[in-house]
PDB file of C-alpha atoms in Angstrom:
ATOM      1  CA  UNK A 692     115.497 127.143  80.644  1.00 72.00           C
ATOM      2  CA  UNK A 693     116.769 124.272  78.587  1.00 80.00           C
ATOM      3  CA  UNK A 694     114.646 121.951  76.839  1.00 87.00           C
ATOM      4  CA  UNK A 695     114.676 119.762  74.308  1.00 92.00           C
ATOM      5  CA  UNK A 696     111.994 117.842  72.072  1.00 94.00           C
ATOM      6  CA  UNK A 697     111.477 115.053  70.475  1.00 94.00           C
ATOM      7  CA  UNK A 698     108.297 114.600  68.382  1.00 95.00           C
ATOM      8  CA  UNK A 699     108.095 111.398  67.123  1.00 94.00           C
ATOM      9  CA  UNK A 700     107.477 108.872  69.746  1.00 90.00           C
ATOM     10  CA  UNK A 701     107.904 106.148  67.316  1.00 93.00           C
ATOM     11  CA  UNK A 702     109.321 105.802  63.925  1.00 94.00           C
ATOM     12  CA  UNK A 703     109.169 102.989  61.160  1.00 96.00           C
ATOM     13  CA  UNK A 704     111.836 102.264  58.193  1.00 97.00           C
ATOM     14  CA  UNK A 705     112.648  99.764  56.301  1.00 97.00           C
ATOM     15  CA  UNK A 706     115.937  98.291  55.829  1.00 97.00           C
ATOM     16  CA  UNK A 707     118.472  99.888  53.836  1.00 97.00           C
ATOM     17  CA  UNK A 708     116.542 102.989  53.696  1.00 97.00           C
ATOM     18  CA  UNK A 709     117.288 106.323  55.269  1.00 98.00           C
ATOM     19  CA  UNK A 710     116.035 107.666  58.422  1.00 98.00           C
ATOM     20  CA  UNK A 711     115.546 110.936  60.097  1.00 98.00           C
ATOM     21  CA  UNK A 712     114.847 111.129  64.332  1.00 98.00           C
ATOM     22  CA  UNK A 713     113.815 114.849  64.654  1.00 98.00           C
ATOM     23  CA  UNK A 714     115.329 116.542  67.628  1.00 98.00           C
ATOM     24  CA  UNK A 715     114.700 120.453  68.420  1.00 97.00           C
ATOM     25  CA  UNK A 716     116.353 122.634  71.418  1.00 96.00           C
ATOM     26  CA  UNK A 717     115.651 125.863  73.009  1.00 93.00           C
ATOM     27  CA  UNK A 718     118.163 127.271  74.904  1.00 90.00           C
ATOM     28  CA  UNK A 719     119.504 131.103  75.689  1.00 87.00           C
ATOM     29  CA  UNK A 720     123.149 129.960  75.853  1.00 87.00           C
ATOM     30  CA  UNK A 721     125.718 130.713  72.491  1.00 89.00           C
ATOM     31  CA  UNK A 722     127.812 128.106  73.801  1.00 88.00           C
ATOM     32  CA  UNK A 723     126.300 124.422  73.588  1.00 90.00           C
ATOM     33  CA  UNK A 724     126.703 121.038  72.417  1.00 90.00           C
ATOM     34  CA  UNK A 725     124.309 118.703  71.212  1.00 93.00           C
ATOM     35  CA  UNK A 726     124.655 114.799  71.211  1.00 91.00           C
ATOM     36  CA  UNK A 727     123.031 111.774  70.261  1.00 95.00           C
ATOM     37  CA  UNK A 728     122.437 108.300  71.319  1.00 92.00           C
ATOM     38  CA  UNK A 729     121.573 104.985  71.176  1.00 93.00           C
ATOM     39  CA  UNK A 730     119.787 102.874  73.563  1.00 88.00           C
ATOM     40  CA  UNK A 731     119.196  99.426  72.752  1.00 87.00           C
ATOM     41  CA  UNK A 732     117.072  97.429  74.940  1.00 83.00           C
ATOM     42  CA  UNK A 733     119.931  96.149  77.477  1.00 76.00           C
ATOM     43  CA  UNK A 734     119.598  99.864  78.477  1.00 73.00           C
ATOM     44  CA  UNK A 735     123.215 100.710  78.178  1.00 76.00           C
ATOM     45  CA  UNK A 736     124.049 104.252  76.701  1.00 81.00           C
ATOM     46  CA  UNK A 737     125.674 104.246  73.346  1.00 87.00           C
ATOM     47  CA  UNK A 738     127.682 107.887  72.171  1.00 86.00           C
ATOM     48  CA  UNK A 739     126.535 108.329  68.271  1.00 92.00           C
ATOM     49  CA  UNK A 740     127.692 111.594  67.566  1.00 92.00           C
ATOM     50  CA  UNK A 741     128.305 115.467  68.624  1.00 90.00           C
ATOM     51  CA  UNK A 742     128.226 118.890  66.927  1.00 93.00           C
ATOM     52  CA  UNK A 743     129.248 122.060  68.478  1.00 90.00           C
ATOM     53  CA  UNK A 744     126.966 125.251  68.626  1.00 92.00           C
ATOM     54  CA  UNK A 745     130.002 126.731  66.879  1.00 92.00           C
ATOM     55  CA  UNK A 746     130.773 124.069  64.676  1.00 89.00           C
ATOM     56  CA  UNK A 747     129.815 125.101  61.036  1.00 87.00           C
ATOM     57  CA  UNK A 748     129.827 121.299  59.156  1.00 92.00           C
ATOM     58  CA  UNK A 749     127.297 118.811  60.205  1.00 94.00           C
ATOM     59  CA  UNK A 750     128.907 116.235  62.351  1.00 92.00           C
ATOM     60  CA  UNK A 751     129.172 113.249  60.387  1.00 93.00           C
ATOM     61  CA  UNK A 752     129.594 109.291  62.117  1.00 91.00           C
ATOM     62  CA  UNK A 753     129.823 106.474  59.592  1.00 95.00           C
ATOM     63  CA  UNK A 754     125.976 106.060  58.342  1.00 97.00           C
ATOM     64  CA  UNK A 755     125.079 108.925  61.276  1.00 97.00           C
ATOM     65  CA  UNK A 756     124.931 112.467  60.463  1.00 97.00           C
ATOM     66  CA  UNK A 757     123.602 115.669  62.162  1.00 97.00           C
ATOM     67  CA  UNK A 758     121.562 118.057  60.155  1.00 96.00           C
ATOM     68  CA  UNK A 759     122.714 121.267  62.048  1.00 96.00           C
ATOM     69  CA  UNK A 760     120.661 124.361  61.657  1.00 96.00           C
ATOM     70  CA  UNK A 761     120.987 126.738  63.968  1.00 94.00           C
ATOM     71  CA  UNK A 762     118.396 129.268  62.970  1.00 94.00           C
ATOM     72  CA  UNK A 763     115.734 126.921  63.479  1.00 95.00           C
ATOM     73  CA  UNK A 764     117.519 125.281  66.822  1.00 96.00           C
ATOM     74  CA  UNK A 765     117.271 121.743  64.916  1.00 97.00           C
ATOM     75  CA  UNK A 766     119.731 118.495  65.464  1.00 97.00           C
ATOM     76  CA  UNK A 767     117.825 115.770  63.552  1.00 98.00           C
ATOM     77  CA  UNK A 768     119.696 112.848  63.399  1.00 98.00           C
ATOM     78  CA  UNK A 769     120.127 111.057  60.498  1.00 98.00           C
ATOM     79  CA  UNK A 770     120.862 107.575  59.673  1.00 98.00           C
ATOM     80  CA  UNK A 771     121.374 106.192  56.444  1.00 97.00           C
ATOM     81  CA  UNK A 772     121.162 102.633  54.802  1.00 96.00           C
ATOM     82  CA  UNK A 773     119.442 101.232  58.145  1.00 97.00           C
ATOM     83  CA  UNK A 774     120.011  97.873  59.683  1.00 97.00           C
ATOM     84  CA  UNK A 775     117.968  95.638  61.707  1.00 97.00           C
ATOM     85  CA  UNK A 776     120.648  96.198  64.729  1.00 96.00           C
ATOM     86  CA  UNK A 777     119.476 100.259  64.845  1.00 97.00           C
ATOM     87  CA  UNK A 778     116.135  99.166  66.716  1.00 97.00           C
ATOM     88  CA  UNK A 779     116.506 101.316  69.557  1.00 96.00           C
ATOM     89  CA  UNK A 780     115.332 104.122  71.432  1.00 92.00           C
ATOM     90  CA  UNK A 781     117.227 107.554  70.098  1.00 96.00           C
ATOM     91  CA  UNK A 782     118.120 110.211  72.673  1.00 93.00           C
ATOM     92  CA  UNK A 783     119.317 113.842  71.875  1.00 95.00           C
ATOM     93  CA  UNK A 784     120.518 116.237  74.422  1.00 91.00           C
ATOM     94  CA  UNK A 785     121.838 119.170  75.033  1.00 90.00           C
ATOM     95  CA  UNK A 786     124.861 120.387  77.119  1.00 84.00           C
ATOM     96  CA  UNK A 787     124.693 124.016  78.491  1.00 81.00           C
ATOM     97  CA  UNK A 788     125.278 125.698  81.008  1.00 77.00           C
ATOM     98  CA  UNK A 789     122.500 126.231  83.297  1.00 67.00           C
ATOM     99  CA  UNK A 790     121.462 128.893  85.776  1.00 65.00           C
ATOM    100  CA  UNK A 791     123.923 127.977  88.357  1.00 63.00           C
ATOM    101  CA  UNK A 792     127.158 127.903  86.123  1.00 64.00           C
ATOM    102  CA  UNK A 793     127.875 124.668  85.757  1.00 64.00           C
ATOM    103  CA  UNK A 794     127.142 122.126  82.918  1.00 68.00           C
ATOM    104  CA  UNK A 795     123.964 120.404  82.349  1.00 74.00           C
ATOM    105  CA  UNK A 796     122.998 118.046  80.126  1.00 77.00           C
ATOM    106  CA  UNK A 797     118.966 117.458  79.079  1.00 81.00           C
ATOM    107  CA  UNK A 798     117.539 114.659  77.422  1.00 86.00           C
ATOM    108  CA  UNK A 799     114.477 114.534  75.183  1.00 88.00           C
ATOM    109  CA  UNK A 800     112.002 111.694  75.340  1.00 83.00           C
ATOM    110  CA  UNK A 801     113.313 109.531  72.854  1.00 90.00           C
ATOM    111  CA  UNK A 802     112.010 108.258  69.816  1.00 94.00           C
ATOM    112  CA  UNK A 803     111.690 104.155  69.475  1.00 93.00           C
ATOM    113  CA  UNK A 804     112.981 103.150  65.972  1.00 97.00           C
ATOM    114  CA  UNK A 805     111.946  99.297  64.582  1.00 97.00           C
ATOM    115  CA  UNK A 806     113.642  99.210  61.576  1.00 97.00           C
ATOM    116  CA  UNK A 807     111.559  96.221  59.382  1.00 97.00           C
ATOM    117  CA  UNK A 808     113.109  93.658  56.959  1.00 95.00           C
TER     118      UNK A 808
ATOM    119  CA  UNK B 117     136.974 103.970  71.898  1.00 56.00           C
ATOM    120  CA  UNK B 118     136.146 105.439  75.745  1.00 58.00           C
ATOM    121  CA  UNK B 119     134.391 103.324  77.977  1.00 81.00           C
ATOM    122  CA  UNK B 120     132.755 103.712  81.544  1.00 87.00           C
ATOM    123  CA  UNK B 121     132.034 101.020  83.226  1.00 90.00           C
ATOM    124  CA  UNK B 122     129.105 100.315  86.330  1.00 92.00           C
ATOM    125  CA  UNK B 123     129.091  97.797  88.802  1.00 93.00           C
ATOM    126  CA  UNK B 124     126.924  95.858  89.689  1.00 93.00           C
ATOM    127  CA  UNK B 125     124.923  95.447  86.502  1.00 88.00           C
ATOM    128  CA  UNK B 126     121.959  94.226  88.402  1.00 91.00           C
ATOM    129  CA  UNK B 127     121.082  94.646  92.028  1.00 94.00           C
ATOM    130  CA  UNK B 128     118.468  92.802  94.255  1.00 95.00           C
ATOM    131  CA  UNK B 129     118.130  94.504  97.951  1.00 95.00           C
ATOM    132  CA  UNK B 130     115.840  94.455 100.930  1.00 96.00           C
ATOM    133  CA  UNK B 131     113.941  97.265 101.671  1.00 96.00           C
ATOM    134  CA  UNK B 132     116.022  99.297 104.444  1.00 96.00           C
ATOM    135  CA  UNK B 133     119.713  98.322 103.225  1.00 96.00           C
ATOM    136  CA  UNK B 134     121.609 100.448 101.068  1.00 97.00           C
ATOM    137  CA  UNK B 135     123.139 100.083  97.827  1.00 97.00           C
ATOM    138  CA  UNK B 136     126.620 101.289  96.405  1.00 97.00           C
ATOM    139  CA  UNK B 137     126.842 101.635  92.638  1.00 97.00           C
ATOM    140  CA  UNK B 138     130.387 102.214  91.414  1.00 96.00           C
ATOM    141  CA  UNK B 139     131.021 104.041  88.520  1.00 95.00           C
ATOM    142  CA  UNK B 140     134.476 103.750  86.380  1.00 94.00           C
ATOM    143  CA  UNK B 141     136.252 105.885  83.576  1.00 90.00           C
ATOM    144  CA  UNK B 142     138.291 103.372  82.045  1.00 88.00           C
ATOM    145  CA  UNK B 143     140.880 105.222  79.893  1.00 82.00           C
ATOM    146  CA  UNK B 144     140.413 108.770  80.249  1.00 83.00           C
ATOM    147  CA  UNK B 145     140.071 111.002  83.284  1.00 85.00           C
ATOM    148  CA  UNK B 146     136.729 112.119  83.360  1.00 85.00           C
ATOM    149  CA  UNK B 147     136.410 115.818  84.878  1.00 81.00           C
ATOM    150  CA  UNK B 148     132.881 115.960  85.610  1.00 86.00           C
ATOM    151  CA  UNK B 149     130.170 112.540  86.018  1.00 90.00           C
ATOM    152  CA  UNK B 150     126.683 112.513  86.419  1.00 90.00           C
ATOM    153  CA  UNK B 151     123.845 110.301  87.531  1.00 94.00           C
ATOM    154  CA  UNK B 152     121.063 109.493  86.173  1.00 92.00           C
ATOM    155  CA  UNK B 153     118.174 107.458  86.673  1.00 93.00           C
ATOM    156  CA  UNK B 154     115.403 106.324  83.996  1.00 84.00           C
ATOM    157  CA  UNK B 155     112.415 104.744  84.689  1.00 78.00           C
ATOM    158  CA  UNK B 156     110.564 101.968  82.245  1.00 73.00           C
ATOM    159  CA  UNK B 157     110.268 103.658  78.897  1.00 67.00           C
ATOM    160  CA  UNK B 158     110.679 106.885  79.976  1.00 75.00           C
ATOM    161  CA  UNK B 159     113.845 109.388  79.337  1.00 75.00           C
ATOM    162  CA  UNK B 160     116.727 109.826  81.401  1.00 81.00           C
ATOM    163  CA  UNK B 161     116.044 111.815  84.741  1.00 86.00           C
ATOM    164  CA  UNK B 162     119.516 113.917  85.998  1.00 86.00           C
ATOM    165  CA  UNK B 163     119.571 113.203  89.818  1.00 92.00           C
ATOM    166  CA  UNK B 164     123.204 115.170  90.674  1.00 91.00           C
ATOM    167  CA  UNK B 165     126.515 116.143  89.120  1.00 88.00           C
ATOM    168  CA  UNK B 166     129.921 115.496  90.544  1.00 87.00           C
ATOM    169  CA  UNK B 167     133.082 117.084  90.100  1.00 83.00           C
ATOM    170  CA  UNK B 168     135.664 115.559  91.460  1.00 79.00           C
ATOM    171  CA  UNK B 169     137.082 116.282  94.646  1.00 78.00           C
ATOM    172  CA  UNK B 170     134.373 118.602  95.736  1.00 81.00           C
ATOM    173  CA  UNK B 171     130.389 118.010  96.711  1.00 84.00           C
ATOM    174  CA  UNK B 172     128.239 116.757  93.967  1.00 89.00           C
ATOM    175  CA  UNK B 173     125.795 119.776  93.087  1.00 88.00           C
ATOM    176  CA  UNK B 174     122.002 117.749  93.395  1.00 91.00           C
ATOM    177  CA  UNK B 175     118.985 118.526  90.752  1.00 87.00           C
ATOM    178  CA  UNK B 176     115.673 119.379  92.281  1.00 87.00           C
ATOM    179  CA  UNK B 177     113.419 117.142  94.002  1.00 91.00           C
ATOM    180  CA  UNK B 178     116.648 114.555  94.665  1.00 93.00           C
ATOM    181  CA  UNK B 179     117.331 113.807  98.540  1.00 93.00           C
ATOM    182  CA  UNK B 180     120.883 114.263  98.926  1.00 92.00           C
ATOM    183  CA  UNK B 181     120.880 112.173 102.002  1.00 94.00           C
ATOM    184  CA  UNK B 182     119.225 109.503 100.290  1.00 95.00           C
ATOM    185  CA  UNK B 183     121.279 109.112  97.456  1.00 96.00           C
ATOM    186  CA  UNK B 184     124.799 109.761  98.301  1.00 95.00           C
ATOM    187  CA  UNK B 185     127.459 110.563  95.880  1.00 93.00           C
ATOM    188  CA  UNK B 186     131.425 110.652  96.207  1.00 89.00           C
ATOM    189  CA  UNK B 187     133.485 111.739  93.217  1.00 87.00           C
ATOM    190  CA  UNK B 188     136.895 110.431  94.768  1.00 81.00           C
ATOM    191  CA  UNK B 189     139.130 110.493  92.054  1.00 87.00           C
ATOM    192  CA  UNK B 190     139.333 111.347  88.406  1.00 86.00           C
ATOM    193  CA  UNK B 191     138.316 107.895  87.131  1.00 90.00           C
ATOM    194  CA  UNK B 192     135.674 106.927  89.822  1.00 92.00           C
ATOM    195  CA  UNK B 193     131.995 108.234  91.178  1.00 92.00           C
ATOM    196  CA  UNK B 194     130.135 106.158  93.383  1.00 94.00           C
ATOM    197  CA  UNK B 195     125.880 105.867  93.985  1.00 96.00           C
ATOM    198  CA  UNK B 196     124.781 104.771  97.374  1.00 97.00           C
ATOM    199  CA  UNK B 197     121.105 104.435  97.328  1.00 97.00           C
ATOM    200  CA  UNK B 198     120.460 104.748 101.224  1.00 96.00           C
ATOM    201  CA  UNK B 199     117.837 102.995 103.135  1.00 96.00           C
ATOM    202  CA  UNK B 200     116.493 101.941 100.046  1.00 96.00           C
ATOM    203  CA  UNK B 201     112.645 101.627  99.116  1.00 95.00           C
ATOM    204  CA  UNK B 202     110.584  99.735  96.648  1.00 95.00           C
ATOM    205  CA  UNK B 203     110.053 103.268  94.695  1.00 93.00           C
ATOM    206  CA  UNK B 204     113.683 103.070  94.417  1.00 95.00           C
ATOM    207  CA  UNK B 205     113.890 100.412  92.279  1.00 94.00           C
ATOM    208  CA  UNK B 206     114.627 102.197  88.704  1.00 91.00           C
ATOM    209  CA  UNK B 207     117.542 101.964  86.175  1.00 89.00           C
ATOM    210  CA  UNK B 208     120.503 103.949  87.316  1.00 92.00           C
ATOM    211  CA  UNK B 209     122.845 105.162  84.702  1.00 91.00           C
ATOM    212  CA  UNK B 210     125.970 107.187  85.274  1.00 92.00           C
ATOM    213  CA  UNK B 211     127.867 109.288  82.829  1.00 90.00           C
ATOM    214  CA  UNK B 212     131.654 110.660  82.869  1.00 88.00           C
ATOM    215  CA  UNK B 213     132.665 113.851  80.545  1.00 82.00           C
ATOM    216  CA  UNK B 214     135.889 113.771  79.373  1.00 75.00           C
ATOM    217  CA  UNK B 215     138.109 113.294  75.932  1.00 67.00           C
ATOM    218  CA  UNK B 216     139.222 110.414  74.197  1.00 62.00           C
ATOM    219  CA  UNK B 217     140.294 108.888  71.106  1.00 62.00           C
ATOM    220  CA  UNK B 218     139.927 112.047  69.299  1.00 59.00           C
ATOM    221  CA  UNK B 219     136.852 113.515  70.546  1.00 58.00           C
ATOM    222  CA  UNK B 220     136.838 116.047  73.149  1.00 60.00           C
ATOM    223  CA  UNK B 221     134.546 116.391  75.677  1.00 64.00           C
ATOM    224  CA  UNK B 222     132.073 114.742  75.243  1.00 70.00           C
ATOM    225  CA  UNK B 223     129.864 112.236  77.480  1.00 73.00           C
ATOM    226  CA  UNK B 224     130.436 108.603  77.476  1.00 81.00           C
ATOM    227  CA  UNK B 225     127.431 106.660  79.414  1.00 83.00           C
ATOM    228  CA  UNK B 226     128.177 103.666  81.474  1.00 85.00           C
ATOM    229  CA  UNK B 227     125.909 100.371  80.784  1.00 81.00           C
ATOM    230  CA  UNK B 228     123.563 100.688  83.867  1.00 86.00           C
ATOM    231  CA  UNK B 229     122.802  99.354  86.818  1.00 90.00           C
ATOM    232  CA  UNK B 230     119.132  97.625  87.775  1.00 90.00           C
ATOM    233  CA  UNK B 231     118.361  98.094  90.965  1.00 93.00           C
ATOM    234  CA  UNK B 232     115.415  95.967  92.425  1.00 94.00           C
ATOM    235  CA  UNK B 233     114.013  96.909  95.885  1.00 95.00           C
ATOM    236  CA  UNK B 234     111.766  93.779  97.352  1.00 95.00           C
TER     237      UNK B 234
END
């Protein structure tokens, strides 16, 4: 079964700093993809970035970057230099194929960023 | 960059009438979309995926009679919430997969559509 997790319901940072969302998958598939996004409060869906089970460099998306490691079946994002426009609620998923063949993608629960002035 | 768009934004229905939510790739041809439906502050729920031309392949626990999808073309999914109940009032989001401006396949999310059942 698919699943991914997201530990931190709710994360603080101040501005300009650095931020990491933690994001960890289990899956039995060699063949996934793992995204992140951004959902600000008018509830729209916003594409940050994507990395490839078989992509060896972190994906990297202006201040956004993926810290990749397989081994431990991570995909924390990372966000650098924070503004007050990145309070949101972060999603990562996971695309895989499921049971049946086809492709399905699973959220985690989110983590609420407020980042503070 | 891609976009998908969702109409209507915001829906207010009677309880009994049914609800069509459109759902648009706008420059790419999306191969696969999916629906999804959140509720408040909670994460995104997969009801069904479509592919298009053939029958959209519903997750468990979803009435496929109740919510009704066509996939008719490359670029356009629709929702139709049928006979629609208060407990159907939720956040529907739909999703295309496809590639475009450089990135392939990946999932672009449409803005959402708030349906309100009185």
């Amino acid at each position: 079964a698919q699943k991914i997790t997201q530990t931190q319901p709710g994360m603080f940072v101040q501005e300009k700093e650095a931020v990491t969302l933690d994001c960890t998958y289990d899956t039995s598939d060699q063949s996934y993809g793992l995204f992140w996004y951004k959902q600000p409060s008018s509830g729209e869906m916003i594409f940050l970035i994507y990395q490839g089970s078989y992509d060896e460099q972190n994906a990297t998306e202006g201040r956004y970057s993926l810290n990749f490691q397989k081994a431990r079946k991570s995909a924390n994002l990372v966000i650098s230099a924070s503004q007050l426009g990145d309070s949101a609620m972060y999603f990562c998923a996971m695309r895989a194929p499921n049971s049946g063949g086809y492709q399905k993608v699973t959220f985690g629960t989110g983590t609420k960023l407020q980042v503070i002035p | 960059g891609a976009v998908v768009s969702q109409h209507p934004s915001r829906v207010i229905c009677k309880s009994g009438t049914s609800v069509k939510i459109e759902c648009r790739s706008l420059d790419f041809q999306a191969t696969t979309m999916f629906w999804y439906r959140q509720f408040p502050k909670q994460s995104l729920m997969l009801m069904a995926t479509s592919n298009e031309g053939s029958k959209a392949t519903y997750e468990q626990g979803v009435e496929k009679d109740k919510f009704l999808i066509n996939h008719a073309s490359l670029t356009l999914s629709t929702l139709t919430v049928t006979s629609a109940h208060p407990e159907d009032s939720s956040f529907y989001i739909c999703s295309a997969r496809g590639s475009s401006g450089g990135v392939t396949d990946t999932q672009y999310f449409g803005p959402g559509t708030r349906l309100t059942v009185l």
